[in-house]
Coordinates of C-alpha atoms and ligand atoms in Angstrom, one line a residue:
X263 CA 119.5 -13.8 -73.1
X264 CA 121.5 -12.6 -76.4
X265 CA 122.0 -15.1 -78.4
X266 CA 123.4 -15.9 -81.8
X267 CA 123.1 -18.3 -84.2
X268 CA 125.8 -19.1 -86.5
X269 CA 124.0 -21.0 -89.5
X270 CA 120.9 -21.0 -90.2
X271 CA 120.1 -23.7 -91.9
X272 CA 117.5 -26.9 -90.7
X273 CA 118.8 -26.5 -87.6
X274 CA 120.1 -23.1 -86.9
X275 CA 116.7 -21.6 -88.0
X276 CA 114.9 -23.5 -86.1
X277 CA 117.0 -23.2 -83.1
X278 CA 116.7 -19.6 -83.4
X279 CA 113.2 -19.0 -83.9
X280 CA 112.2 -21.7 -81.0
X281 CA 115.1 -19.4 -78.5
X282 CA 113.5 -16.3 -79.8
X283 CA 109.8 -17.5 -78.8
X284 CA 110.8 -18.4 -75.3
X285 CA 111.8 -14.7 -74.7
X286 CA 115.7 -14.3 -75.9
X287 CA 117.0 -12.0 -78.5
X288 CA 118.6 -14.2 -81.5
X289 CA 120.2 -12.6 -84.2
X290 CA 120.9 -15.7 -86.8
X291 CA 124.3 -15.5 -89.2
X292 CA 124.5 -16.7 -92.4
X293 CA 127.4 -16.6 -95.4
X294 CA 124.4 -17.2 -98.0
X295 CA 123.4 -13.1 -98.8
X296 CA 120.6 -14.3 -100.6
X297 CA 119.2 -16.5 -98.0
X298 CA 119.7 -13.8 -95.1
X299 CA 118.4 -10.8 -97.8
X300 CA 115.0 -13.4 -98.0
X301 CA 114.5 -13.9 -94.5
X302 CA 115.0 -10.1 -93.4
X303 CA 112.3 -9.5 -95.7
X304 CA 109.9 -12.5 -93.6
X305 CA 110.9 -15.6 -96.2
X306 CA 111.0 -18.9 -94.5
X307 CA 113.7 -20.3 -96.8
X308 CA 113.0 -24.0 -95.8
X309 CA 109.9 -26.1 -95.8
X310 CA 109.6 -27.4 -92.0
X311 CA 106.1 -27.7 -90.7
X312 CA 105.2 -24.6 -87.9
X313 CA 108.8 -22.8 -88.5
X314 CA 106.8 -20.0 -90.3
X315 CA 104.5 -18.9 -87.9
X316 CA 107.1 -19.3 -84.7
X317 CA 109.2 -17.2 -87.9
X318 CA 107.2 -15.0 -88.2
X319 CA 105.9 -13.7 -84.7
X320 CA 109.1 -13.0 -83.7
X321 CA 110.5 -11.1 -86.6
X322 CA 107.4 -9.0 -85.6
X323 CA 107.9 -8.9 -81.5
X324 CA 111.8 -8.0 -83.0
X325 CA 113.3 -10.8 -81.3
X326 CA 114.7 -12.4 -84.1
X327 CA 116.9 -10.9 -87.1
X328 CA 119.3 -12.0 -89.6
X329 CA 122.7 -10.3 -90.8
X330 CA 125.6 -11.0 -92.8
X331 CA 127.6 -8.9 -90.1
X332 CA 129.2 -11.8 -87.7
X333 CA 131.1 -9.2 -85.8
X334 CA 128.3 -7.1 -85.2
X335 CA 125.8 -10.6 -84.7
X336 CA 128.4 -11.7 -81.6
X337 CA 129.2 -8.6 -80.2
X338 CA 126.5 -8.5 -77.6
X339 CA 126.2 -11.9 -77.1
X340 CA 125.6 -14.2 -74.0
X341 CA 125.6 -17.5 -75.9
X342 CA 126.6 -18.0 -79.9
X343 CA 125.5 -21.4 -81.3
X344 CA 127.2 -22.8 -84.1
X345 CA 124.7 -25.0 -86.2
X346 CA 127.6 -24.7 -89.1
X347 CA 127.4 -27.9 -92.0
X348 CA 129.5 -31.0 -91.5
X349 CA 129.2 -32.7 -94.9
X350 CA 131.2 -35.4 -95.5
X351 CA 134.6 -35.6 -97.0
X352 CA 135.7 -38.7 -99.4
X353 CA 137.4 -40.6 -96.9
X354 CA 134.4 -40.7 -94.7
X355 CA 135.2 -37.9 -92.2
X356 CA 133.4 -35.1 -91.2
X357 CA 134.0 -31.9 -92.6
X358 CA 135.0 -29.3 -90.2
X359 CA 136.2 -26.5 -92.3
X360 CA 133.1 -24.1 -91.9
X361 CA 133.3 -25.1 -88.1
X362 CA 137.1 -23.8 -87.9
X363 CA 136.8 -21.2 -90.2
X364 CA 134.3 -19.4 -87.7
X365 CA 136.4 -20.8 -84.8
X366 CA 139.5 -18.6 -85.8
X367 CA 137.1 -15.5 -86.3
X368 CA 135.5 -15.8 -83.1
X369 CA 138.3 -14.7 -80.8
X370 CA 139.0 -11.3 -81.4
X371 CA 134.8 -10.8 -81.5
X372 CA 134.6 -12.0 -78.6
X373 CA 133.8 -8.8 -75.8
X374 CA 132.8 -10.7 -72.6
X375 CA 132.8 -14.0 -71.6
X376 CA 130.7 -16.0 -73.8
X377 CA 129.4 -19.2 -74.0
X378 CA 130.3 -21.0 -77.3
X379 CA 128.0 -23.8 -78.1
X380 CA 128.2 -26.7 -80.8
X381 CA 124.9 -28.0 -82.2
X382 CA 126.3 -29.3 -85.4
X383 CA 127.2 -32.8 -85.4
X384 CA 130.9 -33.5 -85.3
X385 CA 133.2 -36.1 -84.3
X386 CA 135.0 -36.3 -80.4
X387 CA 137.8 -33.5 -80.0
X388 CA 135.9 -31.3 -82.0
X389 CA 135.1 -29.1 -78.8
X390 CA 139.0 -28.9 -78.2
X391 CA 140.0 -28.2 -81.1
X392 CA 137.4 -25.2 -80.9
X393 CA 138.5 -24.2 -78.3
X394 CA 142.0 -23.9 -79.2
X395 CA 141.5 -21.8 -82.2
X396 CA 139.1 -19.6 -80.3
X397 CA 141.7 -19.6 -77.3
X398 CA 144.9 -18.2 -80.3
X399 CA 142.7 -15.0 -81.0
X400 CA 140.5 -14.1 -77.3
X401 CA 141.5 -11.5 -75.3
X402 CA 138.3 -12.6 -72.9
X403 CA 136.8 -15.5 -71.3
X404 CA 134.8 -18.3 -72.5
X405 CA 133.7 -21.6 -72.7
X406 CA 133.3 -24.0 -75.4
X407 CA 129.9 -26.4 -74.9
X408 CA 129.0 -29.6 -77.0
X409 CA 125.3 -29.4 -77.3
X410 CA 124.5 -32.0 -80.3
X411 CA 121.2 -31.6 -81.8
X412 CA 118.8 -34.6 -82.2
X413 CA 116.0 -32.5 -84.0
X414 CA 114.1 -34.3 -86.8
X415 CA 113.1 -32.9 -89.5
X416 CA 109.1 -32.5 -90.1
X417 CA 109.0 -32.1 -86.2
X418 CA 111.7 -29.9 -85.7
X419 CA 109.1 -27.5 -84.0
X420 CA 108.0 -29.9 -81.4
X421 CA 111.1 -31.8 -81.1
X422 CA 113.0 -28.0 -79.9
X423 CA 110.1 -27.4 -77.8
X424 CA 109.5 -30.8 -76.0
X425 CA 112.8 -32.7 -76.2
X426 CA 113.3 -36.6 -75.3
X427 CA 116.6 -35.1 -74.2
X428 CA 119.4 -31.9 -74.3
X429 CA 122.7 -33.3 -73.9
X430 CA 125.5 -30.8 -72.5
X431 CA 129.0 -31.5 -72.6
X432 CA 131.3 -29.4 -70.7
X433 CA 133.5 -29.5 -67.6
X434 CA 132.8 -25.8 -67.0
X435 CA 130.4 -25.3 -64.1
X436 CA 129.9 -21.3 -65.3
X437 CA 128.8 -23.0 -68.6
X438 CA 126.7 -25.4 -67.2
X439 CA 124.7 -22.9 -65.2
X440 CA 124.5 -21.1 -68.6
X441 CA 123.4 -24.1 -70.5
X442 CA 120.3 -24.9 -67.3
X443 CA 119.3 -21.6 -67.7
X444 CA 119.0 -21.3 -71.6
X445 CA 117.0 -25.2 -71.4
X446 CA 115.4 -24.4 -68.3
X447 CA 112.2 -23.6 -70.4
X448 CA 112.3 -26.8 -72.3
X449 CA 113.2 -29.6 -70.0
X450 CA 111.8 -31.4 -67.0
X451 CA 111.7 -34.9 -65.8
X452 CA 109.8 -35.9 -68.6
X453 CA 112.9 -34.2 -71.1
X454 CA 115.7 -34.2 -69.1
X455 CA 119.0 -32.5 -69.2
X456 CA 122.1 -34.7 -69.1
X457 CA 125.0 -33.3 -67.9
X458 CA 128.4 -34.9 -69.3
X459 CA 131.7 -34.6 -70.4
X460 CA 132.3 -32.9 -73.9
X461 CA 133.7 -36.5 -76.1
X462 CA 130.7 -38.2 -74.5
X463 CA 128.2 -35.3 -75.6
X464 CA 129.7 -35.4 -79.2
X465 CA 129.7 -39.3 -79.3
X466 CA 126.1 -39.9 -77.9
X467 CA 124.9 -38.0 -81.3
X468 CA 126.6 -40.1 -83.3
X469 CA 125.5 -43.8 -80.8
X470 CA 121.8 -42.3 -81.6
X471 CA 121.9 -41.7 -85.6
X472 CA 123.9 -45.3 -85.3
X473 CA 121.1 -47.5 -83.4
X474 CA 118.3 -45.6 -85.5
X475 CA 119.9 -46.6 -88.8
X476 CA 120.5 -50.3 -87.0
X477 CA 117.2 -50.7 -86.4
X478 CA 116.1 -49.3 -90.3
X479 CA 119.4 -51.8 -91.7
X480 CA 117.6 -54.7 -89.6
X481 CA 114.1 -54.5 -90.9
X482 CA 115.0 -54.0 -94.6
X483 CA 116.8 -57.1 -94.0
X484 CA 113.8 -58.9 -92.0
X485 CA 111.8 -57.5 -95.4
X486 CA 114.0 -58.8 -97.8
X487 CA 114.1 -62.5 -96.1
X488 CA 110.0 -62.4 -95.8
X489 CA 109.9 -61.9 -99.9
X490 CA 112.4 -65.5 -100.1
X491 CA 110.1 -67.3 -97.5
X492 CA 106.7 -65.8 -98.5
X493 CA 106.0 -64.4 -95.1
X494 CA 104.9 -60.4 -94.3
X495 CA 106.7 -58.1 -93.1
X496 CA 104.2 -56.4 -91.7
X497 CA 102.9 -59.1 -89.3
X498 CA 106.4 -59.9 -88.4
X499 CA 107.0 -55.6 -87.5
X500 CA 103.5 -55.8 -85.3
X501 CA 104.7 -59.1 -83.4
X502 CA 108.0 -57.8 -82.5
X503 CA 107.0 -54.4 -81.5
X504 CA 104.8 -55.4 -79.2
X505 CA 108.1 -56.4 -77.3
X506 CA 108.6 -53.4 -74.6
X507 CA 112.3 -54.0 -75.4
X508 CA 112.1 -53.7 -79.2
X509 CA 109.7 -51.0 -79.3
X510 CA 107.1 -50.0 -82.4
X511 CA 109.1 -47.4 -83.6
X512 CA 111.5 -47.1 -86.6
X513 CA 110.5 -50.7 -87.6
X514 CA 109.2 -49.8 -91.0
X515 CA 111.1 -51.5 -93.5
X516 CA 111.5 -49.7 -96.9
X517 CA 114.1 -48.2 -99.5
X518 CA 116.8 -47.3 -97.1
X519 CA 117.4 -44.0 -94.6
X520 CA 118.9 -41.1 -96.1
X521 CA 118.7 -37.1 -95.6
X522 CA 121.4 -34.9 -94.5
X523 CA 122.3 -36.9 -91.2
X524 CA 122.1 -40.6 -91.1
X525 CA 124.4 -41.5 -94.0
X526 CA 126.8 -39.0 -93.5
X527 CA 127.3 -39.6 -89.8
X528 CA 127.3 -43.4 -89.9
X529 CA 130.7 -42.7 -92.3
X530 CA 131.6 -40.3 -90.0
X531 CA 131.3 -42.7 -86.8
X532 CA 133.0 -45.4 -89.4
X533 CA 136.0 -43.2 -89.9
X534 CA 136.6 -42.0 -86.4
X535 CA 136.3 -45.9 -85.4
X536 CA 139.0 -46.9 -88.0
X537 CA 141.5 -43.8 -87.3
X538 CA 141.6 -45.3 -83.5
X539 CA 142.0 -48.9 -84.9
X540 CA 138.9 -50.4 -84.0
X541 CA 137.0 -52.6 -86.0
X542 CA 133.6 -51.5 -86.0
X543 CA 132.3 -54.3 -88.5
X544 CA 128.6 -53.6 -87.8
X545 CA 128.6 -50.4 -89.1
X546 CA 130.5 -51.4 -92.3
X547 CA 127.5 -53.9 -93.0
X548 CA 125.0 -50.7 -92.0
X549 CA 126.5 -48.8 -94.6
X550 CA 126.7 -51.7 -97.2
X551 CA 123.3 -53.0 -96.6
X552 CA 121.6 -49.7 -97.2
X553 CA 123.4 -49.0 -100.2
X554 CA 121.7 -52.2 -101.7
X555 CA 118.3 -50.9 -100.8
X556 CA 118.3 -47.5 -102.4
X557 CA 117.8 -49.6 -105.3
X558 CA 115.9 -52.6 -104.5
X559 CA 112.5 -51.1 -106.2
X560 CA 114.9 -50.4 -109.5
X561 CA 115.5 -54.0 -109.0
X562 CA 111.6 -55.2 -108.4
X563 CA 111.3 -53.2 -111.4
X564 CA 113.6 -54.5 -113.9
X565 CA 112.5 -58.2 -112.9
X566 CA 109.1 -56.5 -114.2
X567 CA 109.9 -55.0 -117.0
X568 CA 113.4 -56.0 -118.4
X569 CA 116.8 -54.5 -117.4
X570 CA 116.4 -52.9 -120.6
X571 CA 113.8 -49.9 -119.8
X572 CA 114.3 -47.9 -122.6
X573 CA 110.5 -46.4 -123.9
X574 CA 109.3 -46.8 -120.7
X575 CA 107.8 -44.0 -118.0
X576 CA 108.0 -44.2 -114.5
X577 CA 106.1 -41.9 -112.5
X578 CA 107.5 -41.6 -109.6
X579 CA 105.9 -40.0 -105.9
X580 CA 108.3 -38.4 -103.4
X581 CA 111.2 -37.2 -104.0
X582 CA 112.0 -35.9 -100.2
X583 CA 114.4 -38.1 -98.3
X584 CA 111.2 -38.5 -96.1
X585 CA 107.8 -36.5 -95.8
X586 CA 106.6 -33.5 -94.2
X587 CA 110.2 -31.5 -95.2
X588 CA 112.0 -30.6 -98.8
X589 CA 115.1 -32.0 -98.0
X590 CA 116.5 -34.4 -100.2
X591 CA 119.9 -35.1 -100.0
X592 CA 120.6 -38.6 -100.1
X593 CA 117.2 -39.0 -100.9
X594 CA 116.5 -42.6 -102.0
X595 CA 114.5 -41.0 -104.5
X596 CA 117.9 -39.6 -106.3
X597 CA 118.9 -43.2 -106.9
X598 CA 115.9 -44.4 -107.9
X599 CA 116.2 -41.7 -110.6
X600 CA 119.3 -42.3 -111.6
X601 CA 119.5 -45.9 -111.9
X602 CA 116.0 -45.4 -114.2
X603 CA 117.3 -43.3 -116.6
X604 CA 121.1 -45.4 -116.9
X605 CA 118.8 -48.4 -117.3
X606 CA 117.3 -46.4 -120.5
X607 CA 113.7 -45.0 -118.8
X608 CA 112.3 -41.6 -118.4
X609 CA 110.7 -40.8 -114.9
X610 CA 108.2 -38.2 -114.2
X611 CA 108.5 -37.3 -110.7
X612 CA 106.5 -35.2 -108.1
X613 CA 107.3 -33.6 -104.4
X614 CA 104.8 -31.4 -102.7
X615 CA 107.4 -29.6 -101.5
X616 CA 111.0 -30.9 -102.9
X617 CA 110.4 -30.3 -106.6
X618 CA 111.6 -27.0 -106.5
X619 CA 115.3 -28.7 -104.9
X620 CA 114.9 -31.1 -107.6
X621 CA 114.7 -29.0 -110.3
X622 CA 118.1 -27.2 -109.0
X623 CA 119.9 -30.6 -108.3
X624 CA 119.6 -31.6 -112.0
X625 CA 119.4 -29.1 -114.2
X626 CA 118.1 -30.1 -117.5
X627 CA 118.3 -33.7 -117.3
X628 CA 117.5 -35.9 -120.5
X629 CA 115.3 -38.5 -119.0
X630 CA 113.9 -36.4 -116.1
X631 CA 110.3 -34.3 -116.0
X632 CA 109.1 -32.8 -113.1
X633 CA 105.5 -32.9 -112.7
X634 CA 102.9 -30.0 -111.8
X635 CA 100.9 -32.6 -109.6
X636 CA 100.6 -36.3 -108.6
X637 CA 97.9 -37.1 -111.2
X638 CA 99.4 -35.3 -113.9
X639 CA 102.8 -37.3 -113.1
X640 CA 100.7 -40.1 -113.7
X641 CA 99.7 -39.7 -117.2
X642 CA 100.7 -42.5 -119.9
X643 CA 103.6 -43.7 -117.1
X644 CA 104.1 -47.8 -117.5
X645 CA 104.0 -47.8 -113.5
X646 CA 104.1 -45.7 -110.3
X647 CA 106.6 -45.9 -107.9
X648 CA 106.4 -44.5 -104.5
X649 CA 109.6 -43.2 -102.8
X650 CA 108.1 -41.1 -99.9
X651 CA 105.2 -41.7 -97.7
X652 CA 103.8 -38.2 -98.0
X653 CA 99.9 -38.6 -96.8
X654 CA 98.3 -36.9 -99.6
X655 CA 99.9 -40.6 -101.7
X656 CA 98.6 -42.7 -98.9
X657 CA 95.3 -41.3 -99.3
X658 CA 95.4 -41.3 -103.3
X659 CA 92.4 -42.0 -105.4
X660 CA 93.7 -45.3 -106.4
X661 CA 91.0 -45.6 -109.2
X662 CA 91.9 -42.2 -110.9
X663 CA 95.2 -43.6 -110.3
X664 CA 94.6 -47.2 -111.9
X665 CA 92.9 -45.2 -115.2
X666 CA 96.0 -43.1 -115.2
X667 CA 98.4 -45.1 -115.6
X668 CA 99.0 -46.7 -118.7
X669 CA 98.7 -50.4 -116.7
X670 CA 98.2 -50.5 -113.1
X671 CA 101.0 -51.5 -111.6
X672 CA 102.4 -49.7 -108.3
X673 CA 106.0 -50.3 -106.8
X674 CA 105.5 -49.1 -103.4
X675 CA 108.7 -48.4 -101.2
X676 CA 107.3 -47.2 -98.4
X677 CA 104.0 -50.0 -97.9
X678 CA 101.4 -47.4 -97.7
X679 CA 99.1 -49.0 -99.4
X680 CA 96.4 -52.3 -98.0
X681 CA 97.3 -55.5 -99.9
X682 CA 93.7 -55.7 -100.0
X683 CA 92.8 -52.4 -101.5
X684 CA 95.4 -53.0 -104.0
X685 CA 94.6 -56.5 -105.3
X686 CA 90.3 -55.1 -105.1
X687 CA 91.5 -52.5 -107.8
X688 CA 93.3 -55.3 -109.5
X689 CA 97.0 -53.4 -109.3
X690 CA 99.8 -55.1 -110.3
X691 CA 101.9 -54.1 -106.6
X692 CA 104.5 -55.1 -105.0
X693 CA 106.3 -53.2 -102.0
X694 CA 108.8 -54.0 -98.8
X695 CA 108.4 -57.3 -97.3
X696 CA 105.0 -58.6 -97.9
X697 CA 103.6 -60.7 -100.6
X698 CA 103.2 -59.7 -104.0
X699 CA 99.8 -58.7 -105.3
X700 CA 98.9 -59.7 -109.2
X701 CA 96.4 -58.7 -111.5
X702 CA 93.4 -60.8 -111.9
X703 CA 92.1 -59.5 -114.9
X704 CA 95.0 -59.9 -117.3
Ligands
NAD2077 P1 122.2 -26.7 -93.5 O1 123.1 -27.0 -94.6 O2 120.8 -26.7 -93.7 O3 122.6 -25.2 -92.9 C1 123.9 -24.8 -92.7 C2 123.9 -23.3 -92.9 O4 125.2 -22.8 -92.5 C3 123.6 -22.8 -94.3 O5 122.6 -21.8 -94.3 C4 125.0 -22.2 -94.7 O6 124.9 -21.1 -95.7 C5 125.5 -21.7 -93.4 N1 127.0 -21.5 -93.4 C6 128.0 -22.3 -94.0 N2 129.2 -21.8 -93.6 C7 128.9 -20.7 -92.9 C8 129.8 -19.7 -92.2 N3 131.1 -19.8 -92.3 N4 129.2 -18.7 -91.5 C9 127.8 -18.6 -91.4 N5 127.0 -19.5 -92.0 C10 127.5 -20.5 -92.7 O7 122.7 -27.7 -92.3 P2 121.7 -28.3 -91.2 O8 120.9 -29.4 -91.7 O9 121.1 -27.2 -90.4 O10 122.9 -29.0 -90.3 C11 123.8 -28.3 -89.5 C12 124.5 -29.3 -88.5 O11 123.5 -29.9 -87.7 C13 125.2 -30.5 -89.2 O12 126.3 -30.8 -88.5 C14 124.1 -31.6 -89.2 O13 124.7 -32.8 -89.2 C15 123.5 -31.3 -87.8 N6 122.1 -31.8 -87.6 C16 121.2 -31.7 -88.6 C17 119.9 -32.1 -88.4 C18 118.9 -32.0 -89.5 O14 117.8 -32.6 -89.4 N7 119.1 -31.2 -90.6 C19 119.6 -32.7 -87.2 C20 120.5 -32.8 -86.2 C21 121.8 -32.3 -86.4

């Protein structure tokens, strides 16, 4: 099939290049010239593990190419994806603007029916109101789909390819056909297609991101508790999970969720609940509790050193909202930062692949260095702190660490490290939910 992607961004790229490998011919849109100019010339503008070589074989079979040009992108095409931004506005709600904006240019593009599809994540009545500014402008048929994306990122490759689910919302059967077709490649019974109406497509994206961060909000609070009453986290996580109707996964307590989706659509789900007068209180305290554990290592910290941190260093690991990608908005590491530097610190921070994202987010920050590597971060710091469980930090040399570091002590937010190790290199460590560790040796 033609196909066209409309953003290419985490998701639209990736969309793209897995359609493109399964055969179809994708030409991806983008408003950023400089991002599209990169990628014609084979740039992978995004760090998502596997996306350059799926990238790159099709740019070479020329099944996948990137314009500017929407008119001539959706000219020929069977199906045109939107994976457009949503970011949040200040009340909450989701942005629609890019969404709307493409919306009113699509009609008069349009040459034969086409299938519009939504992969960004947007609240219920989006779809309509798509359709109806589409509909003002068409002189052809079409059909607008709700196809939410549950992609994450670091797996985006295998979570395209091998979905737990697509969800298709439409009361088209011309689009559904469409839809089976396009999926037919990547589901079966063990990733099944579900078929629904288009409110109930956009909602279930928003119910998933919700439970997810439920079961994050509910740890962290399990974790905090087991510091009061002594007990570990960890054996607590291990003894629930064994329950088939709890599960193992997503029970890792820790500094809080962030990245591009979680806290923006949990405001997002917050506002749509409040505009139709419900009271969803759990998802007020979802929002509240997390904002309290962006900073709970700043806290650990300060009960350490002083509130006052002024002539201290921090070095600080991870910077990317989780490992294995460089995205970091809402990174918990961007508080962690922040709240060092207002407390009077410096921090020395390194990302293995979000430094350069870093760098552009600040500027020239007073306060702020960004280190060359995770040793040389290191270097004279008064402690490490550990923001992002990347595995070349799990599997540090702790004793080139412990030498390092002007005293050993770690603040771990992510408990990658043994309890055991740490107190056999006599660290000064403390972390999420489990017992303190101090130094023998002092
Ligand atoms: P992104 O910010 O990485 O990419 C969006 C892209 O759209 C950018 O390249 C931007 O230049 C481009 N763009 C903006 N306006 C445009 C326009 N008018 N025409 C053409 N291009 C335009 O966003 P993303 O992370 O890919 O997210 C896209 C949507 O998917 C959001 O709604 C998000 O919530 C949802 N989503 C994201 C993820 C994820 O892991 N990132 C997962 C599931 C769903």
């Amino acid at each position: 099939m033609n196909i066209t992607i409309v953003g290419t961004g985490y998701v639209g790229l990736v969309t793209g290049s897995c359609l493109a490998d399964n055969g179809n011919i994708v030409t991806c849109v983008d408003i950023d010239t400089e991002k599209v100019r990169a990628m014609q010339q084979g740039q992978v503008p995004i760090y998502e593990p596997g996306l350059e070589e799926v990238f790159e074989r099709n740019i070479k079979m020329e099944r996948l190419s990137f314009t500017i040009d929407l008119a001539q992108a959706v000219a020929t095409a069977d199906i045109i994806f939107l994976a457009l931004p949503t970011p949040p506005r200040d009340d909450g709600s989701a942005d629609l603007s890019a969404i709307l904006r493409v919306a009113d240019q699509l009609g008069p593009l349009l040459k034969h029916y086409t299938v519009i599809v939504d992969k960004s994540t947007v609240p219920v009545g989006t779809a309509a109101q798509v359709r109806e500014r589409v509909a003002a402008n068409a002189s052809v048929e079409f059909d607008i789909v709700s196809n939410p994306e549950f992609l994450r990122e670091g797996f985006a490759i295998k979570d395209f390819n091998t979905p737990d689910r697509v969800v298709i919302g439409t009361g088209s059967e011309r689009a559904r056909e469409v839809m089976r077709e396009l999926y037919n490649a990547f589901t079966d019974d063990e990733h099944p297609i579900y078929f629904m109406d288009e409110n109930s497509a956009e909602l279930s994206k928003y119910a998933a991101n919700t439970f997810l961060t439920l079961k994050i909000s509910f740890m962290n609070e399990i974790a905090n508790l087991s510091e009061k009453l002594g007990a570990n986290v960890d054996d607590i996580r291990r003894a629930i999970g064994s329950d088939d109707r709890i599960g193992r996964r997503f029970l890792f307590p820790g500094i809080g969720y962030g990245g591009s989706c979680f806290p923006k659509d949990i405001r997002a789900l917050h506002r749509t609940a409040l505009d139709n007068d419900y009271d969803f209180a759990l998802l007020e305290s979802i929002i509240s509790l997390n904002a309290h554990q962006k900073i709970v290592l700043v806290k650990k910290l300060k009960q350490h050193f002083g509130d006052d941190l002024s002539g201290k260093t921090f070095a600080l690991w991870g910077l990317s909202f989780k490992p294995d990608t460089d995205d970091i908005r809402e990174a918990p590491a961007l508080y962690i930062i922040d709240s060092i530097i207002r407390a009077g610190g410096r921090v020395v921070a390194y990302d293995p692949e979000a430094n350069e994202n870093v760098r552009k987010h600040y500027g020239q920050q007073p306060g702020l260095t960004i280190a060359e590597g995770a040793y040389p971060a290191l270097e004279g710091a008064d402690a490490l702190l550990v923001a992002t469980e990347w595995s070349m930090f799990r599997s540090a040399d702790l004793k080139r660490v412990a030498k390092l570091l002007r005293q050993p002590a770690v603040f771990d937010g992510r408990n990658i490290y043994d309890l055991e190790t740490m107190r056999s290199h006599d660290f000064h460590y403390e972390s999420i939910g489990r017992p303190k560790v101090t130094r023998a040796k002092v």
